[in-house]
Short mmCIF file of C-alpha atoms and ligand atoms in Angstrom, two decimals:
data_model
loop_
_atom_site.label_atom_id
_atom_site.label_comp_id
_atom_site.label_asym_id
_atom_site.label_seq_id
_atom_site.Cartn_x
_atom_site.Cartn_y
_atom_site.Cartn_z
CA MET M 1 0.00 0.00 0.00
CA ASN M 2 1.28 3.43 -0.62
CA THR M 3 0.09 6.95 -0.26
CA PHE M 4 1.47 10.31 -1.15
CA ARG M 5 3.34 11.01 2.00
CA LYS M 6 4.49 14.59 1.95
CA ASN M 7 3.14 17.81 0.68
CA THR M 8 6.14 19.18 -1.15
CA ARG M 9 4.11 21.59 -3.25
CA SER M 10 6.31 24.60 -2.87
CA ASN M 11 9.36 22.66 -4.03
CA PHE M 12 7.96 22.38 -7.50
CA ARG M 13 6.99 25.92 -8.32
CA GLY M 14 9.88 26.03 -10.76
CA THR M 15 8.42 23.46 -13.15
CA HIS M 16 6.57 26.06 -15.23
CA THR M 17 8.59 27.06 -18.23
CA SER M 18 6.66 30.14 -19.30
CA PRO M 19 8.13 33.54 -18.35
CA GLY M 20 6.74 35.20 -15.23
CA ARG M 21 4.51 38.21 -15.50
CA ASN M 22 7.15 40.77 -14.70
CA GLN M 23 9.99 39.21 -16.61
CA PRO M 24 10.78 40.72 -20.00
CA LYS M 25 9.69 38.46 -22.84
CA ARG M 26 12.63 37.46 -24.93
CA LYS M 27 12.23 36.03 -28.39
CA PRO M 28 12.80 32.30 -27.85
CA VAL M 29 15.76 30.82 -29.61
CA SER M 30 15.92 27.11 -30.33
CA SER M 31 18.84 25.32 -28.73
CA LEU M 32 18.81 22.55 -31.33
CA ASP M 33 21.76 21.74 -33.50
CA PRO M 34 20.32 21.08 -37.00
CA ASN M 35 23.03 18.45 -37.60
CA LEU M 36 21.35 16.27 -35.02
CA LEU M 37 18.13 16.25 -37.03
CA VAL M 38 19.49 14.23 -39.96
CA LYS M 39 19.49 10.47 -39.60
CA LYS M 40 18.72 7.43 -41.71
CA ALA M 41 16.08 5.01 -40.43
CA LYS M 42 16.89 1.39 -39.70
CA PRO M 43 15.20 -0.84 -42.28
CA VAL M 44 11.72 -2.15 -41.47
CA SER M 45 12.91 -5.76 -41.33
CA ALA M 46 14.91 -4.81 -38.24
CA VAL M 47 11.73 -3.38 -36.73
CA SER M 48 9.56 -6.39 -37.31
CA SER M 49 12.21 -8.73 -35.95
CA SER M 50 12.17 -6.74 -32.72
CA LEU M 51 8.45 -7.49 -32.53
CA LYS M 52 9.00 -11.26 -32.67
CA GLY M 53 9.51 -12.06 -29.00
CA GLN M 54 6.82 -13.50 -26.80
CA LYS M 55 3.33 -14.19 -28.12
CA PHE M 56 0.22 -13.05 -26.27
CA GLN M 57 -1.07 -16.61 -26.49
CA GLU M 58 1.77 -17.65 -24.19
CA LEU M 59 0.45 -15.41 -21.42
CA ASN M 60 -1.90 -16.87 -18.90
CA LEU M 61 -4.76 -14.40 -19.44
CA GLN M 62 -8.53 -14.80 -19.27
CA ALA M 63 -9.94 -16.28 -22.50
CA LYS M 64 -12.10 -13.20 -23.20
CA LEU M 65 -9.08 -10.94 -22.96
CA GLN M 66 -7.02 -13.22 -25.22
CA GLU M 67 -9.84 -13.04 -27.75
CA ALA M 68 -10.00 -9.23 -27.61
CA ILE M 69 -6.20 -8.94 -27.99
CA GLN M 70 -6.36 -11.19 -31.04
CA LYS M 71 -9.21 -9.11 -32.51
CA LYS M 72 -7.05 -5.99 -32.07
CA GLY M 73 -4.51 -7.77 -34.28
CA TYR M 74 -1.78 -7.98 -31.61
CA GLU M 75 0.17 -11.21 -31.86
CA TYR M 76 3.60 -10.51 -30.32
CA LEU M 77 4.24 -8.43 -27.21
CA THR M 78 6.25 -5.26 -27.76
CA PRO M 79 9.39 -4.96 -25.57
CA ILE M 80 7.64 -2.78 -22.98
CA GLN M 81 4.74 -5.20 -22.82
CA GLU M 82 7.14 -8.09 -22.26
CA MET M 83 8.75 -6.25 -19.39
CA ALA M 84 5.71 -4.65 -17.81
CA ILE M 85 2.81 -7.10 -18.03
CA PRO M 86 4.19 -9.88 -15.75
CA VAL M 87 5.28 -7.33 -13.13
CA LEU M 88 2.00 -5.47 -13.18
CA LEU M 89 0.00 -8.69 -12.92
CA LYS M 90 1.74 -9.26 -9.59
CA GLY M 91 0.45 -5.90 -8.31
CA ILE M 92 3.90 -4.30 -8.05
CA ASP M 93 4.33 -0.52 -8.51
CA MET M 94 6.14 0.51 -11.69
CA LEU M 95 8.19 3.34 -13.07
CA ALA M 96 8.42 2.91 -16.84
CA ILE M 97 10.54 5.14 -19.01
CA ALA M 98 9.05 4.64 -22.43
CA ARG M 99 7.85 6.77 -25.26
CA THR M 100 4.46 6.84 -26.94
CA GLY M 101 4.43 4.40 -29.83
CA SER M 102 6.05 1.60 -27.83
CA GLY M 103 2.74 -0.06 -26.98
CA LYS M 104 2.74 1.33 -23.44
CA THR M 105 -1.04 1.81 -23.28
CA ALA M 106 -1.76 -1.89 -23.78
CA ALA M 107 1.15 -2.65 -21.43
CA PHE M 108 -0.76 -1.11 -18.53
CA LEU M 109 -4.32 -1.80 -19.71
CA ILE M 110 -3.95 -5.57 -20.19
CA PRO M 111 -3.03 -6.27 -16.52
CA ILE M 112 -5.76 -3.85 -15.40
CA ILE M 113 -8.37 -5.67 -17.51
CA GLU M 114 -7.18 -9.07 -16.34
CA ARG M 115 -7.58 -7.93 -12.75
CA LEU M 116 -11.02 -6.41 -13.37
CA LEU M 117 -12.22 -9.59 -15.05
CA LYS M 118 -11.32 -11.51 -11.92
CA LYS M 119 -12.73 -8.92 -9.54
CA PRO M 120 -14.74 -6.07 -11.09
CA GLN M 121 -14.84 -3.05 -8.78
CA ASN M 122 -16.49 0.22 -9.69
CA GLY M 123 -14.25 3.26 -9.84
CA SER M 124 -11.21 1.30 -8.73
CA ILE M 125 -8.90 2.28 -11.59
CA LEU M 126 -7.90 5.87 -12.31
CA ILE M 127 -5.79 6.76 -15.34
CA VAL M 128 -4.55 10.35 -15.47
CA ALA M 129 -3.25 11.78 -18.76
CA PRO M 130 -1.92 15.25 -19.56
CA THR M 131 -3.97 15.92 -22.67
CA ARG M 132 -7.52 15.39 -23.78
CA GLU M 133 -6.39 13.57 -26.92
CA LEU M 134 -4.28 11.11 -24.96
CA ALA M 135 -7.16 10.46 -22.55
CA LEU M 136 -9.51 9.74 -25.45
CA GLN M 137 -6.97 7.43 -27.04
CA ILE M 138 -6.52 5.45 -23.84
CA GLY M 139 -10.31 5.14 -23.80
CA ASP M 140 -10.29 3.82 -27.38
CA GLU M 141 -7.62 1.27 -26.56
CA PHE M 142 -9.57 0.14 -23.47
CA LYS M 143 -12.72 -0.21 -25.55
CA GLY M 144 -10.88 -2.34 -28.13
CA LEU M 145 -9.35 -4.55 -25.47
CA THR M 146 -12.62 -5.13 -23.60
CA GLN M 147 -14.86 -6.06 -26.50
CA GLY M 148 -17.49 -8.54 -25.41
CA MET M 149 -16.88 -7.89 -21.70
CA SER M 150 -19.11 -6.00 -19.36
CA LEU M 151 -16.42 -3.59 -18.20
CA ARG M 152 -17.27 0.09 -18.34
CA PHE M 153 -15.00 3.09 -18.68
CA ALA M 154 -15.57 6.83 -18.83
CA THR M 155 -13.36 9.66 -20.02
CA PHE M 156 -13.43 13.03 -18.28
CA ILE M 157 -11.67 15.90 -19.99
CA GLY M 158 -11.82 19.66 -19.98
CA GLY M 159 -13.78 21.55 -22.63
CA THR M 160 -16.81 19.24 -22.41
CA ASN M 161 -20.10 19.48 -20.52
CA ILE M 162 -19.47 18.49 -16.90
CA ASN M 163 -23.14 17.54 -16.40
CA MET M 164 -22.67 14.76 -18.92
CA ASP M 165 -19.69 13.58 -16.87
CA ARG M 166 -21.92 13.38 -13.82
CA LYS M 167 -24.35 11.18 -15.78
CA HIS M 168 -21.51 8.92 -16.90
CA LEU M 169 -20.27 8.63 -13.33
CA ALA M 170 -23.74 7.60 -12.19
CA GLN M 171 -23.30 4.53 -14.45
CA LYS M 172 -20.46 3.48 -12.16
CA PRO M 173 -17.57 2.93 -14.60
CA HIS M 174 -14.86 0.51 -13.54
CA VAL M 175 -12.12 2.56 -15.17
CA ILE M 176 -11.93 6.34 -15.08
CA ILE M 177 -9.66 8.15 -17.50
CA GLY M 178 -9.16 11.89 -17.40
CA THR M 179 -7.11 15.03 -17.40
CA PRO M 180 -6.13 16.38 -13.95
CA GLY M 181 -8.25 19.55 -13.89
CA ARG M 182 -11.53 17.90 -14.80
CA LEU M 183 -10.97 14.99 -12.43
CA LEU M 184 -10.43 17.45 -9.58
CA ASP M 185 -13.55 19.42 -10.54
CA LEU M 186 -15.62 16.25 -10.41
CA SER M 187 -14.10 15.31 -7.09
CA ASN M 188 -14.81 18.79 -5.70
CA GLN M 189 -18.43 18.40 -6.77
CA GLN M 190 -18.55 15.11 -4.81
CA ALA M 191 -19.42 13.32 -8.06
CA LEU M 192 -16.15 11.39 -8.27
CA HIS M 193 -15.13 9.38 -5.22
CA LEU M 194 -11.37 9.19 -5.38
CA LYS M 195 -11.20 7.10 -2.20
CA LEU M 196 -12.46 4.12 -4.24
CA VAL M 197 -9.35 4.17 -6.42
CA ASN M 198 -6.95 1.31 -5.75
CA THR M 199 -4.87 1.49 -8.93
CA LEU M 200 -3.50 4.79 -10.17
CA VAL M 201 -1.83 5.23 -13.56
CA LEU M 202 0.00 8.48 -14.30
CA ASP M 203 0.66 8.51 -18.04
CA GLU M 204 3.15 10.81 -19.78
CA PHE M 205 4.20 12.16 -16.41
CA ASP M 206 6.96 14.37 -17.82
CA ARG M 207 4.35 16.10 -20.02
CA MET M 208 2.11 16.50 -17.03
CA LEU M 209 4.89 18.42 -15.28
CA ASP M 210 5.76 20.41 -18.42
CA MET M 211 2.17 21.51 -18.67
CA GLY M 212 2.07 22.75 -15.08
CA PHE M 213 -0.22 20.04 -13.69
CA ILE M 214 1.99 19.24 -10.76
CA HIS M 215 -0.29 20.77 -8.11
CA ASP M 216 -3.39 19.15 -9.57
CA VAL M 217 -1.68 15.77 -9.62
CA LYS M 218 -0.58 16.17 -6.01
CA ARG M 219 -4.10 17.10 -4.97
CA LEU M 220 -5.54 14.07 -6.76
CA VAL M 221 -3.00 11.76 -5.17
CA ALA M 222 -3.69 13.17 -1.71
CA LEU M 223 -7.44 12.66 -2.19
CA ILE M 224 -6.91 9.06 -3.31
CA GLY M 225 -4.77 8.31 -0.26
CA LEU M 226 -3.97 4.66 0.29
CA ARG M 227 -3.95 2.54 -2.82
CA GLU M 228 -2.70 -0.86 -3.92
CA GLN M 229 -0.72 -0.02 -7.01
CA THR M 230 0.70 3.03 -8.77
CA LEU M 231 2.14 3.07 -12.27
CA LEU M 232 4.04 6.00 -13.67
CA PHE M 233 4.94 6.30 -17.35
CA SER M 234 7.26 8.96 -18.64
CA ALA M 235 9.22 9.45 -21.86
CA THR M 236 12.06 11.16 -20.03
CA LEU M 237 13.37 11.10 -16.49
CA ASP M 238 14.68 14.37 -15.17
CA PRO M 239 16.87 13.90 -12.06
CA SER M 240 15.06 16.86 -10.46
CA GLN M 241 11.85 14.79 -10.47
CA GLU M 242 13.31 11.79 -8.73
CA LYS M 243 12.17 12.75 -5.25
CA LEU M 244 8.66 13.51 -6.42
CA ILE M 245 8.47 10.17 -8.21
CA ALA M 246 9.87 8.31 -5.20
CA ASP M 247 7.08 9.81 -3.07
CA LEU M 248 4.43 8.58 -5.50
CA LEU M 249 5.64 5.01 -5.83
CA ASP M 250 6.19 2.28 -3.28
CA ASN M 251 9.17 0.04 -3.95
CA PRO M 252 8.63 0.17 -7.71
CA GLU M 253 10.07 -2.01 -10.42
CA GLU M 254 11.85 0.32 -12.82
CA ILE M 255 11.91 -0.40 -16.53
CA HIS M 256 13.55 1.55 -19.33
CA VAL M 257 12.49 1.03 -22.91
CA ASP M 258 14.17 2.97 -25.67
CA PRO M 259 14.72 6.06 -23.51
CA GLY M 260 13.17 9.31 -24.65
CA THR M 261 16.55 10.95 -25.05
CA SER M 262 17.01 9.21 -28.37
CA ALA M 263 14.56 9.31 -31.23
CA ASN M 264 12.86 6.23 -32.60
CA GLU M 265 15.42 4.61 -34.85
CA HIS M 266 12.85 3.74 -37.46
CA ILE M 267 12.37 7.31 -38.58
CA ASP M 268 14.24 8.85 -41.50
CA GLN M 269 15.20 12.31 -40.34
CA GLN M 270 16.16 15.11 -42.71
CA THR M 271 16.33 18.89 -42.76
CA ILE M 272 15.45 21.35 -45.50
CA ARG M 273 17.29 24.64 -45.49
CA VAL M 274 15.16 27.63 -46.46
CA SER M 275 17.33 30.49 -47.69
CA GLU M 276 16.79 34.11 -46.80
CA GLY M 277 14.13 35.59 -49.07
CA GLU M 278 12.81 32.16 -50.13
CA ASP M 279 9.09 31.61 -49.56
CA LYS M 280 8.84 28.79 -47.03
CA PHE M 281 5.22 28.08 -47.89
CA VAL M 282 6.16 27.47 -51.52
CA VAL M 283 8.82 24.98 -50.38
CA LEU M 284 6.16 23.26 -48.28
CA GLN M 285 3.67 23.26 -51.12
CA ASN M 286 6.25 21.68 -53.44
CA LEU M 287 6.84 18.91 -50.93
CA PHE M 288 3.17 17.97 -51.22
CA GLN M 289 3.60 17.25 -54.93
CA ASN M 290 5.15 14.00 -53.71
CA GLY M 291 2.31 11.50 -53.31
CA ALA M 292 4.26 9.69 -50.58
CA LEU M 293 3.24 12.48 -48.20
CA LYS M 294 -0.07 10.76 -47.54
CA LYS M 295 -0.75 11.50 -43.91
CA VAL M 296 1.26 14.39 -42.56
CA ILE M 297 1.43 16.15 -39.20
CA LEU M 298 2.76 19.67 -39.66
CA PHE M 299 4.02 21.29 -36.46
CA THR M 300 4.09 25.03 -35.84
CA GLU M 301 5.17 26.96 -32.76
CA THR M 302 2.08 29.17 -32.58
CA LYS M 303 -1.67 28.74 -32.79
CA ARG M 304 -1.92 31.64 -35.21
CA LEU M 305 0.50 30.11 -37.65
CA ALA M 306 -1.34 26.78 -37.37
CA ASP M 307 -4.56 28.55 -38.40
CA ARG M 308 -2.86 30.38 -41.23
CA LEU M 309 -1.08 27.37 -42.68
CA SER M 310 -4.18 25.20 -42.53
CA LYS M 311 -6.20 27.85 -44.37
CA LYS M 312 -3.50 28.35 -47.00
CA LEU M 313 -3.01 24.62 -47.61
CA ASN M 314 -6.76 24.25 -48.19
CA GLN M 315 -6.69 27.23 -50.58
CA TYR M 316 -3.98 25.43 -52.56
CA GLY M 317 -6.01 22.22 -52.77
CA ILE M 318 -4.20 20.32 -50.00
CA PRO M 319 -6.89 19.20 -47.51
CA ALA M 320 -5.79 20.24 -44.02
CA GLY M 321 -7.21 20.87 -40.58
CA GLN M 322 -5.71 22.35 -37.44
CA ILE M 323 -5.76 21.46 -33.76
CA HIS M 324 -4.52 23.70 -30.98
CA GLY M 325 -5.48 24.91 -27.54
CA ASN M 326 -7.90 27.59 -28.79
CA LYS M 327 -10.09 25.07 -30.60
CA SER M 328 -13.05 23.46 -28.85
CA GLN M 329 -12.85 19.79 -27.95
CA ASN M 330 -15.56 18.95 -30.49
CA PHE M 331 -13.62 20.70 -33.22
CA ARG M 332 -10.41 18.89 -32.26
CA ASN M 333 -12.14 15.51 -32.18
CA LYS M 334 -13.70 16.10 -35.59
CA ILE M 335 -10.39 17.14 -37.17
CA LEU M 336 -8.56 14.20 -35.62
CA SER M 337 -11.20 11.78 -36.86
CA ASP M 338 -11.04 13.33 -40.38
CA PHE M 339 -7.27 12.90 -40.29
CA LYS M 340 -7.49 9.28 -39.12
CA GLN M 341 -10.00 8.45 -41.83
CA GLY M 342 -7.92 10.19 -44.47
CA SER M 343 -10.42 12.87 -45.49
CA ILE M 344 -7.74 15.45 -44.68
CA ARG M 345 -4.12 14.93 -45.68
CA VAL M 346 -2.46 17.33 -43.26
CA LEU M 347 -2.98 17.85 -39.55
CA VAL M 348 -1.49 21.21 -38.57
CA ALA M 349 -0.77 21.18 -34.84
CA THR M 350 0.99 22.93 -32.01
CA ASP M 351 3.08 20.87 -29.58
CA VAL M 352 0.64 20.71 -26.72
CA ALA M 353 -2.38 19.75 -28.79
CA ALA M 354 -0.51 17.02 -30.59
CA ARG M 355 0.86 15.26 -27.53
CA GLY M 356 -0.25 11.67 -27.32
CA ILE M 357 -1.91 11.65 -30.71
CA ASP M 358 -1.91 8.08 -31.90
CA VAL M 359 -2.57 7.66 -35.58
CA VAL M 360 -0.74 4.52 -36.66
CA ASP M 361 -0.04 5.36 -40.28
CA VAL M 362 1.32 8.92 -40.16
CA SER M 363 3.71 8.95 -43.13
CA HIS M 364 5.52 12.23 -42.37
CA VAL M 365 6.08 14.71 -39.58
CA ILE M 366 7.12 18.15 -40.77
CA ASN M 367 8.49 20.80 -38.43
CA TYR M 368 7.70 24.10 -40.09
CA GLN M 369 10.03 25.72 -37.59
CA ILE M 370 12.86 24.08 -35.70
CA PRO M 371 11.48 22.99 -32.29
CA MET M 372 12.76 24.65 -29.13
CA THR M 373 14.21 21.57 -27.48
CA MET M 374 15.39 18.07 -28.33
CA ASP M 375 12.69 16.68 -26.09
CA SER M 376 10.00 18.44 -28.07
CA TYR M 377 11.63 17.29 -31.33
CA ILE M 378 11.63 13.66 -30.20
CA HIS M 379 8.02 13.79 -29.10
CA ARG M 380 6.95 15.35 -32.37
CA ILE M 381 8.71 12.98 -34.72
CA GLY M 382 7.54 10.05 -32.59
CA ARG M 383 4.10 10.53 -34.19
CA THR M 384 5.48 8.70 -37.24
CA GLY M 385 7.41 5.43 -37.53
CA ARG M 386 5.02 3.63 -35.20
CA ALA M 387 4.27 -0.04 -34.58
CA GLY M 388 6.78 -1.44 -37.03
CA LYS M 389 6.56 1.11 -39.84
CA THR M 390 9.27 3.42 -41.16
CA GLY M 391 8.46 7.10 -40.73
CA GLN M 392 9.79 10.31 -42.24
CA ALA M 393 10.63 13.50 -40.37
CA ILE M 394 11.44 16.74 -42.14
CA THR M 395 12.54 19.88 -40.31
CA PHE M 396 12.77 23.31 -41.95
CA ILE M 397 15.85 25.23 -40.89
CA ASN M 398 16.96 28.70 -41.84
P1 AMP R 401 1.10 3.35 -27.58
O1 AMP R 401 2.56 3.37 -27.28
O2 AMP R 401 0.31 2.77 -26.48
O3 AMP R 401 0.62 4.72 -28.00
O4 AMP R 401 0.85 2.36 -28.84
C1 AMP R 401 1.28 2.63 -30.14
C2 AMP R 401 0.55 1.81 -31.19
O5 AMP R 401 0.97 0.45 -31.16
C3 AMP R 401 -0.97 1.78 -31.02
O6 AMP R 401 -1.53 2.03 -32.29
C4 AMP R 401 -1.29 0.38 -30.60
O7 AMP R 401 -2.55 -0.04 -31.08
C5 AMP R 401 -0.17 -0.43 -31.23
N1 AMP R 401 0.18 -1.64 -30.47
C6 AMP R 401 0.25 -1.77 -29.13
N2 AMP R 401 0.64 -3.01 -28.78
C7 AMP R 401 0.84 -3.69 -29.93
C8 AMP R 401 1.27 -5.04 -30.24
N3 AMP R 401 1.58 -5.91 -29.27
N4 AMP R 401 1.36 -5.38 -31.55
C9 AMP R 401 1.07 -4.49 -32.51
N5 AMP R 401 0.66 -3.21 -32.29
C10 AMP R 401 0.55 -2.81 -31.02
#
């Protein structure tokens, strides 16, 4: 059993990266060396051979769950699944350093489902994610993995009608997935009973801290109190977070899968230099003459530029849609679904909105501007080259 033991709130004020109110705003300068953004992908055969370890059939799981896994088309466990599933089935706490695209969602959901099948308990599982998109994707994965079972889940995210959330909670879901702010709101309204939670999953923890959710997470953890198991997933591990993480976990098993400091090796990375006076949009437009750019995520630093590029691409006959923090959740869901189905070719996105987006067949990631940090670069290009496919990343540099 573990609980969040100390209130170290004030120690973490420094996690916000935005400038304070009274500090002068400097024009941000990227610290990235463009030479690091050029790399040849390992051939796909190397990828698929890495997916030929243990088979799901070899795991001793409930028949219904085996059937659902098979229906999802998963045959072999990914490396993180091989490492995590047996440990999690034993109820041990876990710290997993793994990036999105490694199969981490199924790695934590499969043991959770197995446990719920044996002993279904309402509201006993809480999965906290930093972004709305990631929360919805975890929900989709749970739905796929529980086909034909009577296990319920509900997703609670900001930007939606909270009264609907209250109705969904009244249906007593077994698994609750949400973003920190909305979960706290529901708890404050006495609609969500956090004391029932016995398994807590904190997904993309480093993002959660980047996005300033630290206090919300601490409040949630304090309200949950004693619990049986805590799982923490993070793409990176900053030494300054070690104490915080140690307070959240009780004697955890630590696993590292393809650490977030290096990019997925199955992505071809290249840069395109745009000379002074050259029209960058024309360079972009020319790229789209290549039919191989089938499903493209185009990253921009600002919401305004995302709007402008999306509009311009559409004007030039390249179907595009944009997602960023100023768009309503309904709008974002619609654009994401259009992108998944292929009715738009380009998803123009800002960093925050694109975190956790899981579209398996993204052919290219384009950085319209060089990202600010290596971490952001790795997260962005990780949207392509997923689940055994080679991806392409192109970064414009000046
Ligand atoms: P995640 O890291 O959870 O975002 O997963 C990345 C992608 O891999 C998702 O599209 C999953 O559906 C897919 N995936 C997860 N586990 C497996 C597996 N064992 N075999 C094939 N694909 C998988």
